[in-house]
Amino acid sequence: MNVFELDRQFVANTYGRFPLQIVSGKGSLVTDSEGKDYIDLGTGIAVNTFGVADEEWIAAVTDQLGKVAHASNLFYTEPCAKLAQALCARTGMKKVFFSNSGAEANECAIKVARGYAAAKWGKDRYTIVTLQNSFHGRTLTTLAATGQEVFHKDFTPLTPGFVSVPADDPAALRKTVEETNAIAILFEAVQGEGGVLPLKEEFVAEMKALSEEKDILLMADEVQVGNGRSGSLFGYMNFGLHPHIVSTAKGLGGGLPLGATLLSETVENVLTPGSHGSTFGGNPVACAGALNILSRLDEDLLASVREKSAYIFDTLSGAEGVVSVSGMGLMIGVETVGDAGEILAYCRDRGVIAIKAKNKVRLLPALNIPTQLLEKALSVLKEACAACAKG
Ligand SMILES: *Cc1c(COP(=O)(O)O)cnc(C)c1O
């Protein structure tokens, strides 16, 4: 059996995979099992921050692999400690808990919020307000936080203590925070899976006001929008927010599984020995790679992300078959006249990979994608949007 057949027979049937087997790559080019090259505008869902087989990252990872790949959290390791220091230095946060995925980073964030609230107000106050169309992960608790019914069905009862409000309705936010005696608001600065939608200023202002007025926590889910993707180091920084808890993953590891939950002064001491943990979390190899990624997310790189973003918006806005372009930095959603799935297939035929968010085409290129490849990929995408609009 070939890989396609093996996968269909033996891998749990949870993914609608594209009909491609990726075997290798270099930077923003990936190669399939037929030897065909593609310009990659998907980066494994915002994970491959500097593309595939990035040499600096490989050097950092292999150097650590040759020393020790795993020690467990019963011992100290340098990459874990240094990565925590670097994350705190870049954000002003005070402590970091490491895990292996976005869902786990959010689980930790939720436990911290509950622990904080229980100590402050007692155990009967626990509701976290989330936003409709959000995505926070696939565990039963992060599913409960995810404000999209379609992910909930078949898996109830979910963890109680979550209620979602429309992401563009500040009045509903206030009403719900008050009615539920909420302890926190959990948000994505730019909703990824929900359609690549940045928060609106009025909504952000109300979140800030409520947090101050009622002394409740702001929790930023930076799993997708974080780590330079928005054109700032973290997405919330574009909105002048100072969240109490920040969860991140995807692009931080640059290709290896890594989650991180950043804790501000307000909550830095909520977790105590034995209250939380992870066998693999803070794995030295993943952390060594992440340290390299983080060190390269400097102001020059972020400025180039913003420049490329403006170029994408300019190129696609008003193009034939394009209804609207949304997003921030190199996290962009393209609403199209034609079917997004057909547009993606058209692009793949012509050597360009992109992904979907709801019914939009979603672009998440490597932060260092060469301008020439970006231009080439966008010209294919434009052609696809025009061709598929005709039906
Ligand atoms: C992908 C994603 C998650 C879940 O991350 P996993 O690593 O798949 O668990 C959570 N929140 C957001 C915003 C995401 O985009």
Short mmCIF file of C-alpha atoms and ligand atoms in Angstrom, two decimals:
data_model
loop_
_atom_site.label_atom_id
_atom_site.label_comp_id
_atom_site.label_asym_id
_atom_site.label_seq_id
_atom_site.Cartn_x
_atom_site.Cartn_y
_atom_site.Cartn_z
CA MET A 1 0.00 0.00 0.00
CA ASN A 2 1.18 3.53 -0.68
CA VAL A 3 1.18 6.25 1.99
CA PHE A 4 -2.25 7.56 0.98
CA GLU A 5 -3.79 4.09 1.35
CA LEU A 6 -1.95 3.30 4.59
CA ASP A 7 -3.06 6.59 6.11
CA ARG A 8 -6.68 6.09 5.10
CA GLN A 9 -6.69 2.58 6.53
CA PHE A 10 -4.73 3.09 9.76
CA VAL A 11 -4.85 6.75 10.81
CA ALA A 12 -7.97 7.90 12.67
CA ASN A 13 -10.30 9.58 10.26
CA THR A 14 -10.25 13.11 11.75
CA TYR A 15 -8.74 15.14 8.91
CA GLY A 16 -9.87 16.12 5.45
CA ARG A 17 -6.36 16.04 4.06
CA PHE A 18 -5.29 17.61 0.78
CA PRO A 19 -4.29 14.92 -1.75
CA LEU A 20 -0.57 15.64 -1.31
CA GLN A 21 2.21 13.86 0.52
CA ILE A 22 4.84 16.36 1.64
CA VAL A 23 8.28 14.77 1.69
CA SER A 24 10.76 17.64 1.96
CA GLY A 25 11.27 21.32 1.42
CA LYS A 26 13.49 24.36 1.73
CA GLY A 27 12.25 27.66 3.12
CA SER A 28 8.97 28.58 1.46
CA LEU A 29 9.13 25.73 -1.06
CA VAL A 30 7.84 22.26 -0.20
CA THR A 31 8.12 19.14 -2.37
CA ASP A 32 5.56 16.36 -2.69
CA SER A 33 6.05 12.63 -3.29
CA GLU A 34 5.92 13.16 -7.07
CA GLY A 35 8.81 15.63 -6.88
CA LYS A 36 6.60 18.62 -7.56
CA ASP A 37 7.47 21.91 -5.79
CA TYR A 38 4.93 24.23 -4.21
CA ILE A 39 5.20 27.74 -2.82
CA ASP A 40 3.90 27.29 0.70
CA LEU A 41 1.45 29.90 1.98
CA GLY A 42 0.21 27.63 4.77
CA THR A 43 3.36 26.83 6.82
CA GLY A 44 1.69 23.83 8.46
CA ILE A 45 -0.92 26.22 9.97
CA ALA A 46 1.42 29.03 11.09
CA VAL A 47 3.95 26.64 12.60
CA ASN A 48 6.94 26.82 10.25
CA THR A 49 7.79 30.41 11.14
CA PHE A 50 10.91 30.51 8.96
CA GLY A 51 9.77 27.88 6.49
CA VAL A 52 10.89 24.29 6.12
CA ALA A 53 14.38 22.94 6.89
CA ASP A 54 15.59 26.35 8.06
CA GLU A 55 19.32 26.01 8.61
CA GLU A 56 19.72 28.15 11.72
CA TRP A 57 16.83 26.38 13.43
CA ILE A 58 18.15 22.96 12.42
CA ALA A 59 21.56 23.87 13.87
CA ALA A 60 19.99 24.94 17.18
CA VAL A 61 17.85 21.82 17.37
CA THR A 62 20.52 19.31 16.34
CA ASP A 63 23.08 20.83 18.68
CA GLN A 64 20.67 20.20 21.56
CA LEU A 65 19.71 16.75 20.21
CA GLY A 66 23.36 15.76 20.43
CA LYS A 67 23.47 16.80 24.11
CA VAL A 68 20.20 15.60 25.64
CA ALA A 69 16.79 15.32 23.97
CA HIS A 70 14.75 14.91 27.14
CA ALA A 71 15.43 15.13 30.85
CA SER A 72 11.90 15.50 32.37
CA ASN A 73 10.84 18.37 34.57
CA LEU A 74 12.40 16.69 37.59
CA PHE A 75 15.63 18.38 36.45
CA TYR A 76 16.83 21.79 35.27
CA THR A 77 17.75 22.31 31.62
CA GLU A 78 19.26 25.40 30.04
CA PRO A 79 17.06 25.84 26.91
CA CYS A 80 13.87 25.84 29.00
CA ALA A 81 15.19 28.41 31.49
CA LYS A 82 16.64 30.65 28.75
CA LEU A 83 13.48 30.53 26.64
CA ALA A 84 11.36 31.52 29.65
CA GLN A 85 13.75 34.41 30.33
CA ALA A 86 13.61 35.56 26.70
CA LEU A 87 9.80 35.40 26.57
CA CYS A 88 9.53 37.43 29.78
CA ALA A 89 12.10 39.98 28.57
CA ARG A 90 10.18 40.51 25.32
CA THR A 91 6.71 40.80 26.94
CA GLY A 92 7.12 42.05 30.50
CA MET A 93 5.47 38.88 31.75
CA LYS A 94 6.93 37.28 34.89
CA LYS A 95 6.76 33.49 34.52
CA VAL A 96 6.20 30.84 31.85
CA PHE A 97 4.68 27.37 31.98
CA PHE A 98 5.71 25.15 29.04
CA SER A 99 3.58 22.48 27.40
CA ASN A 100 3.36 20.90 23.94
CA SER A 101 0.42 22.41 22.10
CA GLY A 102 -2.00 25.28 21.88
CA ALA A 103 -4.79 23.42 23.63
CA GLU A 104 -2.51 22.61 26.54
CA ALA A 105 -1.29 26.20 26.74
CA ASN A 106 -4.94 27.25 27.00
CA GLU A 107 -5.72 24.55 29.57
CA CYS A 108 -2.97 25.99 31.74
CA ALA A 109 -4.28 29.53 31.18
CA ILE A 110 -7.75 28.40 32.28
CA LYS A 111 -6.44 26.60 35.36
CA VAL A 112 -4.48 29.71 36.34
CA ALA A 113 -7.56 31.92 35.93
CA ARG A 114 -9.65 29.56 38.04
CA GLY A 115 -6.96 29.26 40.70
CA TYR A 116 -6.62 33.02 40.85
CA ALA A 117 -10.38 33.53 41.12
CA ALA A 118 -10.87 30.80 43.73
CA ALA A 119 -8.26 32.40 46.00
CA LYS A 120 -9.63 35.89 45.44
CA TRP A 121 -13.41 35.37 45.41
CA GLY A 122 -14.06 31.76 46.44
CA LYS A 123 -14.73 28.67 44.38
CA ASP A 124 -18.25 29.61 43.29
CA ARG A 125 -17.03 32.29 40.93
CA TYR A 126 -15.45 30.80 37.80
CA THR A 127 -17.09 31.86 34.52
CA ILE A 128 -14.78 32.78 31.66
CA VAL A 129 -16.31 34.82 28.84
CA THR A 130 -15.10 33.84 25.38
CA LEU A 131 -15.98 35.08 21.92
CA GLN A 132 -18.19 33.56 19.27
CA ASN A 133 -16.27 32.12 16.33
CA SER A 134 -13.22 31.67 18.53
CA PHE A 135 -11.03 28.59 18.47
CA HIS A 136 -9.12 27.48 21.54
CA GLY A 137 -8.42 23.77 21.02
CA ARG A 138 -9.84 20.24 21.05
CA THR A 139 -9.67 19.09 24.65
CA LEU A 140 -13.04 19.02 26.39
CA THR A 141 -12.24 22.22 28.30
CA THR A 142 -10.79 24.19 25.40
CA LEU A 143 -13.73 23.01 23.28
CA ALA A 144 -16.02 24.49 25.92
CA ALA A 145 -14.07 27.74 25.54
CA THR A 146 -14.38 27.56 21.75
CA GLY A 147 -17.39 29.66 20.72
CA GLN A 148 -18.45 27.48 17.77
CA GLU A 149 -21.26 24.96 18.32
CA VAL A 150 -20.12 22.86 15.36
CA PHE A 151 -17.11 21.65 17.38
CA HIS A 152 -19.22 20.84 20.46
CA LYS A 153 -21.82 18.49 19.05
CA ASP A 154 -21.41 14.82 19.97
CA PHE A 155 -19.01 15.60 22.83
CA THR A 156 -21.21 17.05 25.54
CA PRO A 157 -21.19 17.47 28.45
CA LEU A 158 -18.23 19.82 28.13
CA THR A 159 -16.47 21.50 31.05
CA PRO A 160 -18.86 24.05 32.58
CA GLY A 161 -17.94 27.67 33.23
CA PHE A 162 -17.73 29.17 29.74
CA VAL A 163 -20.09 31.49 27.92
CA SER A 164 -19.48 33.14 24.57
CA VAL A 165 -20.55 36.55 23.23
CA PRO A 166 -20.40 38.03 19.71
CA ALA A 167 -16.91 39.42 19.05
CA ASP A 168 -18.28 42.71 17.74
CA ASP A 169 -20.77 43.49 20.50
CA PRO A 170 -19.29 45.43 23.44
CA ALA A 171 -22.72 45.81 25.08
CA ALA A 172 -23.26 42.03 25.08
CA LEU A 173 -19.80 41.59 26.54
CA ARG A 174 -20.59 43.94 29.44
CA LYS A 175 -23.99 42.39 30.05
CA THR A 176 -22.56 38.85 30.10
CA VAL A 177 -19.59 39.73 32.29
CA GLU A 178 -21.99 41.30 34.79
CA GLU A 179 -24.66 38.61 34.68
CA THR A 180 -22.22 35.72 35.07
CA ASN A 181 -19.96 37.47 37.55
CA ALA A 182 -17.14 36.51 35.17
CA ILE A 183 -13.54 36.09 36.27
CA ALA A 184 -11.88 36.58 32.88
CA ILE A 185 -12.25 37.33 29.19
CA LEU A 186 -10.46 35.00 26.77
CA PHE A 187 -9.81 36.36 23.26
CA GLU A 188 -7.78 36.00 20.08
CA ALA A 189 -6.50 39.42 18.91
CA VAL A 190 -7.11 38.09 15.41
CA GLN A 191 -9.48 35.13 15.22
CA GLY A 192 -7.77 32.52 13.06
CA GLU A 193 -10.01 29.51 12.49
CA GLY A 194 -13.03 31.81 12.84
CA GLY A 195 -12.21 33.63 9.57
CA VAL A 196 -9.04 35.71 10.15
CA LEU A 197 -10.86 38.58 11.85
CA PRO A 198 -9.07 41.19 13.98
CA LEU A 199 -10.90 42.50 17.03
CA LYS A 200 -12.55 45.89 16.64
CA GLU A 201 -11.30 48.90 18.61
CA GLU A 202 -14.61 49.49 20.46
CA PHE A 203 -14.66 45.90 21.62
CA VAL A 204 -11.05 46.05 22.79
CA ALA A 205 -11.80 49.28 24.67
CA GLU A 206 -14.70 47.59 26.47
CA MET A 207 -12.57 44.56 27.38
CA LYS A 208 -9.97 46.90 28.85
CA ALA A 209 -12.59 48.94 30.73
CA LEU A 210 -14.28 45.83 32.17
CA SER A 211 -10.97 44.33 33.22
CA GLU A 212 -10.04 47.46 35.16
CA GLU A 213 -13.49 48.19 36.58
CA LYS A 214 -14.20 44.66 37.78
CA ASP A 215 -10.66 43.52 38.41
CA ILE A 216 -11.05 40.56 36.03
CA LEU A 217 -8.38 38.88 33.92
CA LEU A 218 -7.64 39.37 30.24
CA MET A 219 -6.42 36.17 28.61
CA ALA A 220 -4.88 36.40 25.13
CA ASP A 221 -4.88 33.22 23.03
CA GLU A 222 -1.83 33.92 20.88
CA VAL A 223 -1.47 30.38 19.60
CA GLN A 224 -1.89 31.40 15.95
CA VAL A 225 -1.47 35.19 15.84
CA GLY A 226 1.54 35.26 18.17
CA ASN A 227 5.26 34.94 17.52
CA GLY A 228 5.61 37.71 14.96
CA ARG A 229 2.78 36.71 12.67
CA SER A 230 0.75 39.90 13.19
CA GLY A 231 3.71 42.19 12.49
CA SER A 232 4.21 42.67 16.24
CA LEU A 233 5.74 40.03 18.50
CA PHE A 234 2.28 39.22 19.87
CA GLY A 235 -1.10 40.12 18.40
CA TYR A 236 -2.38 41.88 21.54
CA MET A 237 0.49 44.38 21.23
CA ASN A 238 -1.22 45.88 18.17
CA PHE A 239 -4.16 46.84 20.40
CA GLY A 240 -2.29 48.38 23.33
CA LEU A 241 -3.52 45.57 25.58
CA HIS A 242 -1.71 44.20 28.63
CA PRO A 243 -3.19 40.75 29.20
CA HIS A 244 -2.70 38.95 32.50
CA ILE A 245 -2.25 35.59 30.81
CA VAL A 246 -0.93 34.84 27.32
CA SER A 247 -1.02 31.39 25.75
CA THR A 248 0.96 30.55 22.65
CA ALA A 249 2.22 27.58 20.62
CA LYS A 250 2.23 27.00 16.81
CA GLY A 251 4.95 29.35 15.48
CA LEU A 252 6.95 29.47 18.70
CA GLY A 253 8.37 25.99 18.16
CA GLY A 254 9.12 26.69 14.50
CA GLY A 255 8.18 23.09 13.60
CA LEU A 256 8.46 21.16 16.85
CA PRO A 257 5.58 20.85 19.34
CA LEU A 258 5.79 23.53 22.03
CA GLY A 259 3.21 25.44 24.03
CA ALA A 260 3.79 28.28 26.48
CA THR A 261 1.57 30.06 28.98
CA LEU A 262 2.93 33.45 30.05
CA LEU A 263 1.88 34.79 33.43
CA SER A 264 1.88 38.44 34.48
CA GLU A 265 2.65 39.74 37.95
CA THR A 266 -1.03 39.38 38.91
CA VAL A 267 -1.05 35.62 38.46
CA GLU A 268 2.63 34.62 38.55
CA ASN A 269 2.29 32.77 41.87
CA VAL A 270 -1.01 30.99 41.27
CA LEU A 271 0.72 27.78 40.21
CA THR A 272 2.62 26.03 42.98
CA PRO A 273 4.60 22.77 43.07
CA GLY A 274 2.30 19.89 42.15
CA SER A 275 -0.56 22.09 40.93
CA HIS A 276 0.25 21.62 37.25
CA GLY A 277 2.79 19.79 35.13
CA SER A 278 3.76 18.11 31.89
CA THR A 279 6.18 15.29 31.08
CA PHE A 280 7.31 16.72 27.76
CA GLY A 281 6.60 20.41 28.41
CA GLY A 282 9.73 22.55 28.10
CA ASN A 283 11.49 19.79 26.18
CA PRO A 284 15.09 21.00 25.65
CA VAL A 285 15.14 20.31 21.90
CA ALA A 286 11.88 22.19 21.26
CA CYS A 287 13.02 25.04 23.52
CA ALA A 288 16.44 25.31 21.84
CA GLY A 289 14.67 25.67 18.48
CA ALA A 290 12.24 28.20 19.90
CA LEU A 291 15.06 30.29 21.36
CA ASN A 292 16.50 30.56 17.87
CA ILE A 293 13.11 31.51 16.40
CA LEU A 294 12.43 34.13 19.08
CA SER A 295 15.91 35.70 18.71
CA ARG A 296 15.19 36.32 15.02
CA LEU A 297 11.80 37.99 15.55
CA ASP A 298 13.47 41.38 15.78
CA GLU A 299 12.20 44.80 14.71
CA ASP A 300 13.63 44.46 11.16
CA LEU A 301 11.86 41.15 10.64
CA LEU A 302 8.59 42.49 12.08
CA ALA A 303 8.82 45.56 9.81
CA SER A 304 9.24 43.28 6.79
CA VAL A 305 6.19 41.27 7.90
CA ARG A 306 4.14 44.48 7.94
CA GLU A 307 5.49 45.47 4.51
CA LYS A 308 4.66 42.10 2.95
CA SER A 309 1.25 42.27 4.58
CA ALA A 310 0.53 45.64 2.98
CA TYR A 311 1.67 44.22 -0.36
CA ILE A 312 -0.75 41.27 -0.04
CA PHE A 313 -3.66 43.54 0.92
CA ASP A 314 -2.86 45.86 -2.04
CA THR A 315 -2.55 43.01 -4.49
CA LEU A 316 -5.72 41.16 -3.54
CA SER A 317 -8.12 43.94 -2.54
CA GLY A 318 -10.48 44.63 -5.41
CA ALA A 319 -9.03 41.82 -7.56
CA GLU A 320 -11.46 39.89 -9.75
CA GLY A 321 -13.28 37.24 -7.73
CA VAL A 322 -12.14 38.70 -4.38
CA VAL A 323 -14.92 39.98 -2.10
CA SER A 324 -12.81 41.17 0.83
CA VAL A 325 -9.42 40.78 2.49
CA SER A 326 -9.08 40.65 6.28
CA GLY A 327 -6.44 39.97 8.88
CA MET A 328 -3.20 41.42 10.09
CA GLY A 329 0.46 40.89 9.29
CA LEU A 330 1.02 37.59 7.51
CA MET A 331 -2.26 36.11 8.73
CA ILE A 332 -4.75 36.94 6.02
CA GLY A 333 -8.23 35.78 5.07
CA VAL A 334 -9.51 36.20 1.53
CA GLU A 335 -13.26 36.08 1.01
CA THR A 336 -13.85 34.95 -2.55
CA VAL A 337 -16.73 34.80 -5.02
CA GLY A 338 -15.81 31.26 -6.04
CA ASP A 339 -15.63 28.27 -3.69
CA ALA A 340 -12.52 28.42 -1.49
CA GLY A 341 -11.91 24.68 -1.84
CA GLU A 342 -11.92 24.96 -5.63
CA ILE A 343 -9.57 27.93 -5.48
CA LEU A 344 -7.14 25.97 -3.31
CA ALA A 345 -7.24 23.03 -5.75
CA TYR A 346 -6.62 25.39 -8.68
CA CYS A 347 -3.62 26.83 -6.80
CA ARG A 348 -2.22 23.38 -5.94
CA ASP A 349 -2.37 22.37 -9.60
CA ARG A 350 -0.22 25.40 -10.33
CA GLY A 351 2.23 24.86 -7.47
CA VAL A 352 0.84 27.00 -4.64
CA ILE A 353 -0.40 25.78 -1.25
CA ALA A 354 -2.82 27.79 0.88
CA ILE A 355 -5.40 26.69 3.45
CA LYS A 356 -8.94 27.57 4.49
CA ALA A 357 -10.55 29.37 7.43
CA LYS A 358 -14.30 28.74 7.36
CA ASN A 359 -15.21 29.59 3.75
CA LYS A 360 -12.20 31.87 3.19
CA VAL A 361 -8.80 31.27 1.67
CA ARG A 362 -6.30 31.70 4.51
CA LEU A 363 -2.71 32.81 3.91
CA LEU A 364 -0.06 32.12 6.56
CA PRO A 365 3.26 32.33 4.69
CA ALA A 366 6.63 31.99 6.38
CA LEU A 367 7.61 35.30 7.96
CA ASN A 368 10.74 35.35 5.78
CA ILE A 369 9.10 34.33 2.51
CA PRO A 370 11.19 35.81 -0.32
CA THR A 371 9.32 38.65 -2.06
CA GLN A 372 9.75 36.98 -5.43
CA LEU A 373 8.01 33.78 -4.27
CA LEU A 374 5.25 35.79 -2.63
CA GLU A 375 4.66 37.71 -5.88
CA LYS A 376 4.55 34.51 -7.87
CA ALA A 377 2.15 32.81 -5.44
CA LEU A 378 -0.17 35.82 -5.35
CA SER A 379 -0.37 35.98 -9.12
CA VAL A 380 -1.50 32.33 -9.12
CA LEU A 381 -4.01 33.02 -6.34
CA LYS A 382 -5.41 36.03 -8.22
CA GLU A 383 -5.80 33.96 -11.34
CA ALA A 384 -7.55 31.26 -9.27
CA CYS A 385 -9.96 33.75 -7.68
CA ALA A 386 -10.87 35.13 -11.11
CA ALA A 387 -11.19 31.70 -12.78
CA CYS A 388 -13.31 30.16 -9.99
CA ALA A 389 -15.58 33.23 -9.80
CA LYS A 390 -16.86 32.34 -13.27
CA GLY A 391 -18.07 29.03 -11.92
C1 LIG B 1 -4.46 26.06 16.67
C2 LIG B 1 -5.04 26.84 17.76
C3 LIG B 1 -5.25 26.28 19.03
C4 LIG B 1 -5.01 24.82 19.31
O1 LIG B 1 -3.68 24.49 19.19
P1 LIG B 1 -3.25 22.92 19.13
O2 LIG B 1 -1.74 22.99 19.09
O3 LIG B 1 -3.85 22.36 17.90
O4 LIG B 1 -3.75 22.30 20.37
C5 LIG B 1 -5.72 27.10 20.04
N1 LIG B 1 -5.98 28.40 19.81
C6 LIG B 1 -5.81 28.97 18.60
C7 LIG B 1 -6.10 30.42 18.43
C8 LIG B 1 -5.34 28.21 17.53
O5 LIG B 1 -5.21 28.77 16.32
#
